Amino acid sequence: MSKTKFVDFKAVKAAITMEQLLQHYGILDQFKRGTDSLNGPCPIHKGSNPTQFRVSTTKNLWNCFSDCEHGGNTLDFITKMEKCSIHAAALKAIEWFNLDPEAMAASDDNAEAADPKTSAPAAKPAARPAVSPKFTPESNVPNAPLKFRLDKLERSHPYLTEQRGLTLETIVDFGIGFCSKGMMADRIAIPIHNVKGEVVAYAGRFPVEEPPEGTPKYKLPAGFRKSQELYNLDRAIKEPADQPWVIVEGFFDAMKLHQHGCRKVVALMGSTLSAAQEELIRQHTTSQSHVIVMLDENEAGQAGREDIACRLSKFCFVRVHQFSRPDMEPEYLTVAEVRQLMEGSL
Ligand SMILES: [Zn+2]
């Protein structure tokens, strides 16, 4: 959408939720969930008190009871976070959440002026925004292929070779490397392909096992919906049909198993299976297919694998792999163990 085009603020506001915005800013996990609320530290004035910023999830409004003494709707929140105009905030929301630009365009030139309450206090009662019928749910929109490639990636970065134990062949094969500039600067750039093999995003891994506080291990581009993709699926589908699928959590689990000869591996990029990911697996398996679910041996992995096994077993054979050692991850398996895994004896 061009910057001169008029935006229907109401449509944009209705299309996004405060919860999505907190997730977008990577702070949702700092919030405690109540019946109709999310409570946490205020991200606008960067407060630390975990009760001073409150989101009403049914009204889709926020309020800071501390320094800001202010509240508002989703677009107001973006204007405060980005220190930008309401128009710029709406354009950002359209880009971040891949909203349909046509559905978000004002039908007449007065639409922007027609919504003067751009920073209504949250205390005022407001109806729950109606979802525009033209709006496709954020989670169902496919990720668009990127029109650029990150080049000049440093392949032999010690984080990859020494810390992760990857061979140069694997590094080149997966197209990863240390990025020195741009949006993934100072991170390991990991291209993510859709099922057709098109690059839809780069993930950026901070090249230290435990990054300093406040620095996320992984960075994903705003608006990218990882729930729509399975890492390495484009290549796993080319492996022989009689081989079992292996489902792991992380990029490096997939790379390492691949390096050890287990190539029909896909990564969830997390410990949960989204509906779209389930559908991708369903599309590429038959009732005779075997799937090994091998998540990390920790609380999240244990919870995730039960749910995944339950859902996948409705349409294929599922084996859940449990490690005997706590905190064990597929990435740490040796070549011999991976071979045993594929022979069904691990
Ligand atoms: Zn505040």
mmCIF file of C-alpha atoms and ligand atoms in Angstrom:
data_model
loop_
_atom_site.group_PDB
_atom_site.id
_atom_site.type_symbol
_atom_site.label_atom_id
_atom_site.label_comp_id
_atom_site.label_asym_id
_atom_site.label_seq_id
_atom_site.Cartn_x
_atom_site.Cartn_y
_atom_site.Cartn_z
ATOM 1 C CA MET A 1 0.000 0.000 0.000
ATOM 2 C CA SER A 2 1.423 3.375 -0.955
ATOM 3 C CA LYS A 3 1.883 5.958 1.750
ATOM 4 C CA THR A 4 -0.504 8.363 0.063
ATOM 5 C CA LYS A 5 -3.371 5.890 0.041
ATOM 6 C CA PHE A 6 -6.061 6.363 2.639
ATOM 7 C CA VAL A 7 -6.269 3.720 5.293
ATOM 8 C CA ASP A 8 -9.402 2.514 7.004
ATOM 9 C CA PHE A 9 -8.195 2.738 10.605
ATOM 10 C CA LYS A 10 -11.236 0.910 11.900
ATOM 11 C CA ALA A 11 -10.542 -2.066 9.645
ATOM 12 C CA VAL A 12 -6.903 -2.199 10.717
ATOM 13 C CA LYS A 13 -7.799 -1.878 14.395
ATOM 14 C CA ALA A 14 -10.348 -4.665 14.044
ATOM 15 C CA ALA A 15 -7.916 -6.915 12.243
ATOM 16 C CA ILE A 16 -5.279 -7.040 14.958
ATOM 17 C CA THR A 17 -5.310 -7.808 18.645
ATOM 18 C CA MET A 18 -3.254 -6.482 21.521
ATOM 19 C CA GLU A 19 -2.057 -10.018 22.118
ATOM 20 C CA GLN A 20 -0.646 -10.195 18.593
ATOM 21 C CA LEU A 21 1.117 -6.892 19.157
ATOM 22 C CA LEU A 22 2.704 -8.053 22.409
ATOM 23 C CA GLN A 23 3.826 -11.143 20.550
ATOM 24 C CA HIS A 24 5.153 -9.024 17.709
ATOM 25 C CA TYR A 25 7.295 -7.070 20.171
ATOM 26 C CA GLY A 26 8.458 -10.348 21.704
ATOM 27 C CA ILE A 27 7.092 -9.472 25.156
ATOM 28 C CA LEU A 28 3.966 -11.610 25.415
ATOM 29 C CA ASP A 29 5.701 -14.075 27.710
ATOM 30 C CA GLN A 30 6.287 -11.283 30.243
ATOM 31 C CA PHE A 31 2.524 -10.969 30.649
ATOM 32 C CA LYS A 32 0.312 -12.801 33.104
ATOM 33 C CA ARG A 33 -3.027 -13.922 31.798
ATOM 34 C CA GLY A 34 -6.270 -13.205 33.660
ATOM 35 C CA THR A 35 -9.816 -14.036 32.600
ATOM 36 C CA ASP A 36 -10.085 -11.045 30.336
ATOM 37 C CA SER A 37 -6.700 -9.480 30.813
ATOM 38 C CA LEU A 38 -3.001 -9.576 30.219
ATOM 39 C CA ASN A 39 -0.923 -7.857 32.871
ATOM 40 C CA GLY A 40 2.723 -6.966 32.664
ATOM 41 C CA PRO A 41 5.336 -4.224 32.782
ATOM 42 C CA CYS A 42 4.637 -1.225 30.574
ATOM 43 C CA PRO A 43 6.591 -1.575 27.332
ATOM 44 C CA ILE A 44 5.980 2.064 26.407
ATOM 45 C CA HIS A 45 7.747 3.752 29.299
ATOM 46 C CA LYS A 46 9.740 0.555 29.860
ATOM 47 C CA GLY A 47 8.535 0.066 33.418
ATOM 48 C CA SER A 48 9.421 -2.906 35.556
ATOM 49 C CA ASN A 49 6.319 -3.223 37.737
ATOM 50 C CA PRO A 50 4.488 -6.293 36.388
ATOM 51 C CA THR A 51 1.017 -4.953 37.206
ATOM 52 C CA GLN A 52 1.148 -1.448 35.799
ATOM 53 C CA PHE A 53 0.263 -2.223 32.192
ATOM 54 C CA ARG A 54 -3.062 -3.908 31.614
ATOM 55 C CA VAL A 55 -4.613 -5.205 28.419
ATOM 56 C CA SER A 56 -8.287 -6.030 28.159
ATOM 57 C CA THR A 57 -8.371 -8.932 25.717
ATOM 58 C CA THR A 58 -12.116 -8.706 25.113
ATOM 59 C CA LYS A 59 -12.127 -4.953 24.569
ATOM 60 C CA ASN A 60 -8.763 -5.066 22.824
ATOM 61 C CA LEU A 61 -7.558 -2.019 24.745
ATOM 62 C CA TRP A 62 -4.541 -1.229 26.904
ATOM 63 C CA ASN A 63 -3.855 1.055 29.824
ATOM 64 C CA CYS A 64 -0.719 2.085 31.658
ATOM 65 C CA PHE A 65 -1.513 3.012 35.249
ATOM 66 C CA SER A 66 1.973 4.317 35.890
ATOM 67 C CA ASP A 67 4.166 6.898 34.132
ATOM 68 C CA CYS A 68 2.165 6.964 30.883
ATOM 69 C CA GLU A 69 -1.212 7.396 32.626
ATOM 70 C CA HIS A 70 -2.659 6.648 29.282
ATOM 71 C CA GLY A 71 -4.433 3.972 27.334
ATOM 72 C CA GLY A 72 -5.899 3.245 23.958
ATOM 73 C CA ASN A 73 -6.471 0.789 21.193
ATOM 74 C CA THR A 74 -4.113 -1.321 19.113
ATOM 75 C CA LEU A 75 -3.124 1.493 16.760
ATOM 76 C CA ASP A 76 -2.514 3.889 19.643
ATOM 77 C CA PHE A 77 -0.197 1.289 21.103
ATOM 78 C CA ILE A 78 1.843 1.175 17.901
ATOM 79 C CA THR A 79 2.040 4.991 17.750
ATOM 80 C CA LYS A 80 3.454 5.012 21.302
ATOM 81 C CA MET A 81 5.872 2.155 20.727
ATOM 82 C CA GLU A 82 7.112 3.440 17.376
ATOM 83 C CA LYS A 83 6.711 7.148 18.177
ATOM 84 C CA CYS A 84 4.901 7.576 14.885
ATOM 85 C CA SER A 85 1.656 8.933 13.494
ATOM 86 C CA ILE A 86 -1.556 6.928 13.482
ATOM 87 C CA HIS A 87 -1.297 6.663 9.712
ATOM 88 C CA ALA A 88 2.230 5.267 9.923
ATOM 89 C CA ALA A 89 1.071 2.894 12.662
ATOM 90 C CA ALA A 90 -1.706 1.544 10.435
ATOM 91 C CA LEU A 91 0.744 1.008 7.569
ATOM 92 C CA LYS A 92 3.100 -0.815 9.919
ATOM 93 C CA ALA A 93 0.294 -3.060 11.162
ATOM 94 C CA ILE A 94 -0.647 -3.914 7.577
ATOM 95 C CA GLU A 95 2.935 -4.865 6.844
ATOM 96 C CA TRP A 96 3.644 -6.734 10.099
ATOM 97 C CA PHE A 97 0.508 -8.835 10.011
ATOM 98 C CA ASN A 98 0.246 -9.180 6.263
ATOM 99 C CA LEU A 99 -3.220 -7.646 6.230
ATOM 100 C CA ASP A 100 -4.941 -7.422 2.883
ATOM 101 C CA PRO A 101 -4.106 -3.875 1.716
ATOM 102 C CA GLU A 102 -7.280 -3.677 -0.352
ATOM 103 C CA ALA A 103 -9.482 -4.623 2.590
ATOM 104 C CA MET A 104 -7.687 -2.009 4.698
ATOM 105 C CA ALA A 105 -8.063 0.798 2.162
ATOM 106 C CA ALA A 106 -10.650 3.433 2.946
ATOM 107 C CA SER A 107 -13.615 3.332 0.606
ATOM 108 C CA ASP A 108 -13.735 7.116 0.412
ATOM 109 C CA ASP A 109 -11.334 9.932 1.117
ATOM 110 C CA ASN A 110 -13.005 10.866 4.384
ATOM 111 C CA ALA A 111 -12.338 7.619 6.147
ATOM 112 C CA GLU A 112 -9.281 8.817 8.008
ATOM 113 C CA ALA A 113 -11.029 11.896 9.262
ATOM 114 C CA ALA A 114 -14.063 9.821 10.149
ATOM 115 C CA ASP A 115 -12.227 8.273 13.066
ATOM 116 C CA PRO A 116 -11.085 11.152 15.260
ATOM 117 C CA LYS A 117 -10.757 9.090 18.453
ATOM 118 C CA THR A 118 -7.226 8.097 17.697
ATOM 119 C CA SER A 119 -6.131 8.069 21.302
ATOM 120 C CA ALA A 120 -9.222 7.389 23.311
ATOM 121 C CA PRO A 121 -8.495 6.609 26.951
ATOM 122 C CA ALA A 122 -8.806 2.928 27.651
ATOM 123 C CA ALA A 123 -11.114 3.559 30.547
ATOM 124 C CA LYS A 124 -13.922 4.526 28.197
ATOM 125 C CA PRO A 125 -16.146 1.608 27.357
ATOM 126 C CA ALA A 126 -15.621 0.345 23.866
ATOM 127 C CA ALA A 127 -17.247 -2.441 21.946
ATOM 128 C CA ARG A 128 -15.127 -5.393 20.935
ATOM 129 C CA PRO A 129 -13.935 -4.665 17.426
ATOM 130 C CA ALA A 130 -15.831 -6.561 14.806
ATOM 131 C CA VAL A 131 -13.731 -8.644 12.480
ATOM 132 C CA SER A 132 -13.934 -7.328 8.968
ATOM 133 C CA PRO A 133 -15.420 -9.976 6.694
ATOM 134 C CA LYS A 134 -12.758 -9.139 4.118
ATOM 135 C CA PHE A 135 -10.003 -9.932 6.577
ATOM 136 C CA THR A 136 -8.279 -13.265 6.273
ATOM 137 C CA PRO A 137 -7.105 -14.489 9.683
ATOM 138 C CA GLU A 138 -3.468 -13.633 10.161
ATOM 139 C CA SER A 139 -2.536 -17.216 10.855
ATOM 140 C CA ASN A 140 -3.810 -18.511 7.514
ATOM 141 C CA VAL A 141 -2.035 -16.152 5.162
ATOM 142 C CA PRO A 142 0.930 -17.820 3.428
ATOM 143 C CA ASN A 143 4.329 -16.190 3.809
ATOM 144 C CA ALA A 144 5.302 -14.422 0.600
ATOM 145 C CA PRO A 145 8.644 -15.423 -0.981
ATOM 146 C CA LEU A 146 11.403 -12.896 -0.323
ATOM 147 C CA LYS A 147 12.613 -10.770 -3.195
ATOM 148 C CA PHE A 148 16.162 -10.542 -1.861
ATOM 149 C CA ARG A 149 18.915 -12.812 -0.610
ATOM 150 C CA LEU A 150 21.398 -12.162 2.158
ATOM 151 C CA ASP A 151 24.773 -12.627 0.546
ATOM 152 C CA LYS A 152 28.404 -12.586 1.697
ATOM 153 C CA LEU A 153 27.541 -14.783 4.671
ATOM 154 C CA GLU A 154 30.580 -16.019 6.562
ATOM 155 C CA ARG A 155 30.355 -19.797 6.303
ATOM 156 C CA SER A 156 33.233 -20.808 8.520
ATOM 157 C CA HIS A 157 32.166 -18.846 11.602
ATOM 158 C CA PRO A 158 33.374 -20.687 14.741
ATOM 159 C CA TYR A 159 29.874 -20.673 16.225
ATOM 160 C CA LEU A 160 28.810 -23.003 13.416
ATOM 161 C CA THR A 161 31.876 -25.166 13.113
ATOM 162 C CA GLU A 162 33.075 -25.360 16.712
ATOM 163 C CA GLN A 163 30.030 -24.738 18.892
ATOM 164 C CA ARG A 164 27.437 -26.448 16.712
ATOM 165 C CA GLY A 165 29.750 -28.985 15.143
ATOM 166 C CA LEU A 166 28.539 -28.440 11.619
ATOM 167 C CA THR A 167 30.652 -29.327 8.606
ATOM 168 C CA LEU A 168 31.212 -26.812 5.856
ATOM 169 C CA GLU A 169 29.180 -29.062 3.596
ATOM 170 C CA THR A 170 26.145 -28.827 5.896
ATOM 171 C CA ILE A 171 26.616 -25.078 6.329
ATOM 172 C CA VAL A 172 26.661 -24.509 2.567
ATOM 173 C CA ASP A 173 23.866 -27.006 2.036
ATOM 174 C CA PHE A 174 21.552 -25.127 4.412
ATOM 175 C CA GLY A 175 22.731 -21.749 3.153
ATOM 176 C CA ILE A 176 23.533 -20.451 6.626
ATOM 177 C CA GLY A 177 26.312 -18.124 7.713
ATOM 178 C CA PHE A 178 27.289 -15.168 9.847
ATOM 179 C CA CYS A 179 25.740 -11.953 8.585
ATOM 180 C CA SER A 180 27.673 -8.725 9.107
ATOM 181 C CA LYS A 181 25.125 -6.149 7.966
ATOM 182 C CA GLY A 182 21.435 -5.473 7.482
ATOM 183 C CA MET A 183 18.491 -6.761 9.474
ATOM 184 C CA MET A 184 20.315 -9.881 10.645
ATOM 185 C CA ALA A 185 23.612 -8.103 11.359
ATOM 186 C CA ASP A 186 25.844 -9.894 13.882
ATOM 187 C CA ARG A 187 23.697 -12.998 13.749
ATOM 188 C CA ILE A 188 23.795 -16.344 11.993
ATOM 189 C CA ALA A 189 21.331 -16.006 9.121
ATOM 190 C CA ILE A 190 19.245 -19.120 8.498
ATOM 191 C CA PRO A 191 17.102 -19.109 5.348
ATOM 192 C CA ILE A 192 13.657 -20.651 5.813
ATOM 193 C CA HIS A 193 12.066 -22.140 2.699
ATOM 194 C CA ASN A 194 8.433 -22.899 2.022
ATOM 195 C CA VAL A 195 7.407 -26.287 0.658
ATOM 196 C CA LYS A 196 8.151 -25.082 -2.885
ATOM 197 C CA GLY A 197 11.721 -24.281 -1.891
ATOM 198 C CA GLU A 198 11.288 -20.503 -1.990
ATOM 199 C CA VAL A 199 12.983 -18.481 0.755
ATOM 200 C CA VAL A 200 10.244 -16.878 2.846
ATOM 201 C CA ALA A 201 12.332 -15.538 5.736
ATOM 202 C CA TYR A 202 15.694 -15.478 7.430
ATOM 203 C CA ALA A 203 15.969 -16.366 11.067
ATOM 204 C CA GLY A 204 18.875 -14.807 12.941
ATOM 205 C CA ARG A 205 20.608 -16.784 15.711
ATOM 206 C CA PHE A 206 22.766 -14.802 18.079
ATOM 207 C CA PRO A 207 26.149 -16.556 17.797
ATOM 208 C CA VAL A 208 26.654 -17.238 21.504
ATOM 209 C CA GLU A 209 25.090 -20.167 23.379
ATOM 210 C CA GLU A 210 23.561 -17.897 26.019
ATOM 211 C CA PRO A 211 23.137 -14.345 24.672
ATOM 212 C CA PRO A 212 23.363 -11.409 27.108
ATOM 213 C CA GLU A 213 20.172 -10.506 28.933
ATOM 214 C CA GLY A 214 17.673 -8.712 26.752
ATOM 215 C CA THR A 215 19.120 -10.167 23.557
ATOM 216 C CA PRO A 216 16.890 -12.846 22.077
ATOM 217 C CA LYS A 217 18.540 -16.047 20.875
ATOM 218 C CA TYR A 218 16.534 -15.879 17.683
ATOM 219 C CA LYS A 219 15.240 -12.999 15.664
ATOM 220 C CA LEU A 220 12.519 -13.497 13.075
ATOM 221 C CA PRO A 221 11.308 -10.824 10.681
ATOM 222 C CA ALA A 222 8.182 -8.935 11.722
ATOM 223 C CA GLY A 223 5.138 -10.356 10.016
ATOM 224 C CA PHE A 224 6.711 -13.740 9.333
ATOM 225 C CA ARG A 225 4.399 -16.517 10.465
ATOM 226 C CA LYS A 226 6.523 -19.473 11.416
ATOM 227 C CA SER A 227 3.345 -21.428 12.157
ATOM 228 C CA GLN A 228 2.887 -21.683 8.383
ATOM 229 C CA GLU A 229 6.184 -23.424 7.682
ATOM 230 C CA LEU A 230 8.104 -26.533 8.589
ATOM 231 C CA TYR A 231 11.822 -26.008 8.378
ATOM 232 C CA ASN A 232 13.479 -28.258 5.754
ATOM 233 C CA LEU A 233 10.140 -29.591 4.477
ATOM 234 C CA ASP A 234 10.999 -28.678 0.874
ATOM 235 C CA ARG A 235 13.877 -31.134 0.981
ATOM 236 C CA ALA A 236 12.415 -33.763 3.291
ATOM 237 C CA ILE A 237 9.584 -34.430 0.822
ATOM 238 C CA LYS A 238 12.149 -35.505 -1.770
ATOM 239 C CA GLU A 239 13.409 -38.351 0.436
ATOM 240 C CA PRO A 240 12.194 -41.925 -0.161
ATOM 241 C CA ALA A 241 8.613 -42.639 0.887
ATOM 242 C CA ASP A 242 9.565 -45.696 2.944
ATOM 243 C CA GLN A 243 11.813 -43.686 5.243
ATOM 244 C CA PRO A 244 10.390 -42.375 8.496
ATOM 245 C CA TRP A 245 9.827 -38.674 9.000
ATOM 246 C CA VAL A 246 11.581 -37.160 11.980
ATOM 247 C CA ILE A 247 10.088 -34.107 13.649
ATOM 248 C CA VAL A 248 12.395 -31.993 15.798
ATOM 249 C CA GLU A 249 12.144 -28.571 17.421
ATOM 250 C CA GLY A 250 15.032 -26.483 16.200
ATOM 251 C CA PHE A 251 16.949 -25.485 13.103
ATOM 252 C CA PHE A 252 20.169 -26.956 14.434
ATOM 253 C CA ASP A 253 18.521 -30.260 15.385
ATOM 254 C CA ALA A 254 17.415 -30.589 11.753
ATOM 255 C CA MET A 255 20.813 -29.582 10.363
ATOM 256 C CA LYS A 256 22.694 -31.939 12.622
ATOM 257 C CA LEU A 257 20.460 -34.940 11.918
ATOM 258 C CA HIS A 258 20.753 -34.181 8.221
ATOM 259 C CA GLN A 259 24.525 -34.084 8.558
ATOM 260 C CA HIS A 260 24.387 -37.492 10.211
ATOM 261 C CA GLY A 261 22.411 -38.967 7.326
ATOM 262 C CA CYS A 262 18.865 -38.563 8.613
ATOM 263 C CA ARG A 263 17.541 -36.333 5.862
ATOM 264 C CA LYS A 264 13.810 -36.688 6.124
ATOM 265 C CA VAL A 265 13.763 -34.298 9.039
ATOM 266 C CA VAL A 266 11.633 -31.220 9.628
ATOM 267 C CA ALA A 267 11.791 -28.672 12.445
ATOM 268 C CA LEU A 268 8.785 -27.052 14.090
ATOM 269 C CA MET A 269 10.792 -23.938 15.062
ATOM 270 C CA GLY A 270 9.322 -24.441 18.531
ATOM 271 C CA SER A 271 7.827 -27.208 20.645
ATOM 272 C CA THR A 272 4.267 -27.005 19.370
ATOM 273 C CA LEU A 273 2.654 -28.114 16.130
ATOM 274 C CA SER A 274 0.431 -25.500 14.503
ATOM 275 C CA ALA A 275 -2.686 -26.442 12.568
ATOM 276 C CA ALA A 276 -0.954 -25.395 9.343
ATOM 277 C CA GLN A 277 2.071 -27.547 10.139
ATOM 278 C CA GLU A 278 -0.188 -30.495 10.886
ATOM 279 C CA GLU A 279 -1.847 -29.979 7.530
ATOM 280 C CA LEU A 280 1.549 -29.887 5.765
ATOM 281 C CA ILE A 281 2.454 -33.229 7.308
ATOM 282 C CA ARG A 282 -0.924 -34.668 6.420
ATOM 283 C CA GLN A 283 -0.488 -33.586 2.790
ATOM 284 C CA HIS A 284 2.888 -35.269 2.473
ATOM 285 C CA THR A 285 2.216 -38.533 4.273
ATOM 286 C CA THR A 286 -0.040 -41.540 3.740
ATOM 287 C CA SER A 287 -1.653 -43.878 6.257
ATOM 288 C CA GLN A 288 1.447 -46.057 5.796
ATOM 289 C CA SER A 289 3.922 -43.293 6.685
ATOM 290 C CA HIS A 290 5.966 -43.454 9.864
ATOM 291 C CA VAL A 291 6.728 -40.347 11.876
ATOM 292 C CA ILE A 292 9.174 -40.107 14.748
ATOM 293 C CA VAL A 293 8.494 -37.218 17.106
ATOM 294 C CA MET A 294 11.756 -36.290 18.785
ATOM 295 C CA LEU A 295 11.550 -33.083 20.774
ATOM 296 C CA ASP A 296 13.912 -31.810 23.439
ATOM 297 C CA GLU A 297 13.846 -33.697 26.739
ATOM 298 C CA ASN A 298 12.453 -30.845 28.801
ATOM 299 C CA GLU A 299 9.051 -29.691 30.013
ATOM 300 C CA ALA A 300 8.060 -27.925 26.793
ATOM 301 C CA GLY A 301 9.229 -30.815 24.641
ATOM 302 C CA GLN A 302 7.440 -33.396 26.771
ATOM 303 C CA ALA A 303 4.180 -31.463 26.649
ATOM 304 C CA GLY A 304 4.551 -30.782 22.933
ATOM 305 C CA ARG A 305 5.245 -34.345 21.892
ATOM 306 C CA GLU A 306 2.176 -35.781 23.628
ATOM 307 C CA ASP A 307 -0.074 -33.374 21.788
ATOM 308 C CA ILE A 308 1.699 -33.880 18.462
ATOM 309 C CA ALA A 309 1.623 -37.670 18.709
ATOM 310 C CA CYS A 310 -2.060 -37.594 19.515
ATOM 311 C CA ARG A 311 -2.863 -35.411 16.506
ATOM 312 C CA LEU A 312 -0.623 -37.125 13.949
ATOM 313 C CA SER A 313 -1.650 -40.643 14.948
ATOM 314 C CA LYS A 314 -5.045 -39.936 13.420
ATOM 315 C CA PHE A 315 -3.526 -40.217 9.968
ATOM 316 C CA CYS A 316 -0.148 -41.998 10.177
ATOM 317 C CA PHE A 317 2.056 -44.196 12.377
ATOM 318 C CA VAL A 318 3.692 -42.179 15.141
ATOM 319 C CA ARG A 319 6.552 -43.081 17.417
ATOM 320 C CA VAL A 320 7.501 -40.724 20.236
ATOM 321 C CA HIS A 321 11.183 -40.777 21.035
ATOM 322 C CA GLN A 322 12.087 -40.132 24.648
ATOM 323 C CA PHE A 323 15.637 -39.503 25.741
ATOM 324 C CA SER A 324 16.779 -41.032 29.004
ATOM 325 C CA ARG A 325 18.864 -37.965 29.858
ATOM 326 C CA PRO A 326 17.156 -34.712 30.911
ATOM 327 C CA ASP A 327 17.777 -31.741 28.622
ATOM 328 C CA MET A 328 18.969 -34.027 25.855
ATOM 329 C CA GLU A 329 18.315 -32.662 22.376
ATOM 330 C CA PRO A 330 18.423 -34.386 18.958
ATOM 331 C CA GLU A 331 21.304 -32.089 18.039
ATOM 332 C CA TYR A 332 23.580 -33.914 20.482
ATOM 333 C CA LEU A 333 23.066 -37.360 18.948
ATOM 334 C CA THR A 334 26.126 -39.032 17.491
ATOM 335 C CA VAL A 335 26.300 -40.458 13.978
ATOM 336 C CA ALA A 336 25.962 -43.964 15.416
ATOM 337 C CA GLU A 337 22.896 -43.019 17.451
ATOM 338 C CA VAL A 338 21.247 -41.416 14.437
ATOM 339 C CA ARG A 339 21.859 -44.592 12.460
ATOM 340 C CA GLN A 340 20.252 -46.633 15.264
ATOM 341 C CA LEU A 341 17.344 -44.223 15.285
ATOM 342 C CA MET A 342 16.709 -44.774 11.599
ATOM 343 C CA GLU A 343 16.954 -48.537 12.018
ATOM 344 C CA GLY A 344 14.417 -48.299 14.828
ATOM 345 C CA SER A 345 16.770 -49.490 17.536
ATOM 346 C CA LEU A 346 17.468 -46.279 19.390
HETATM 347 ZN ZN ZN B 1 3.644 3.285 30.777
#
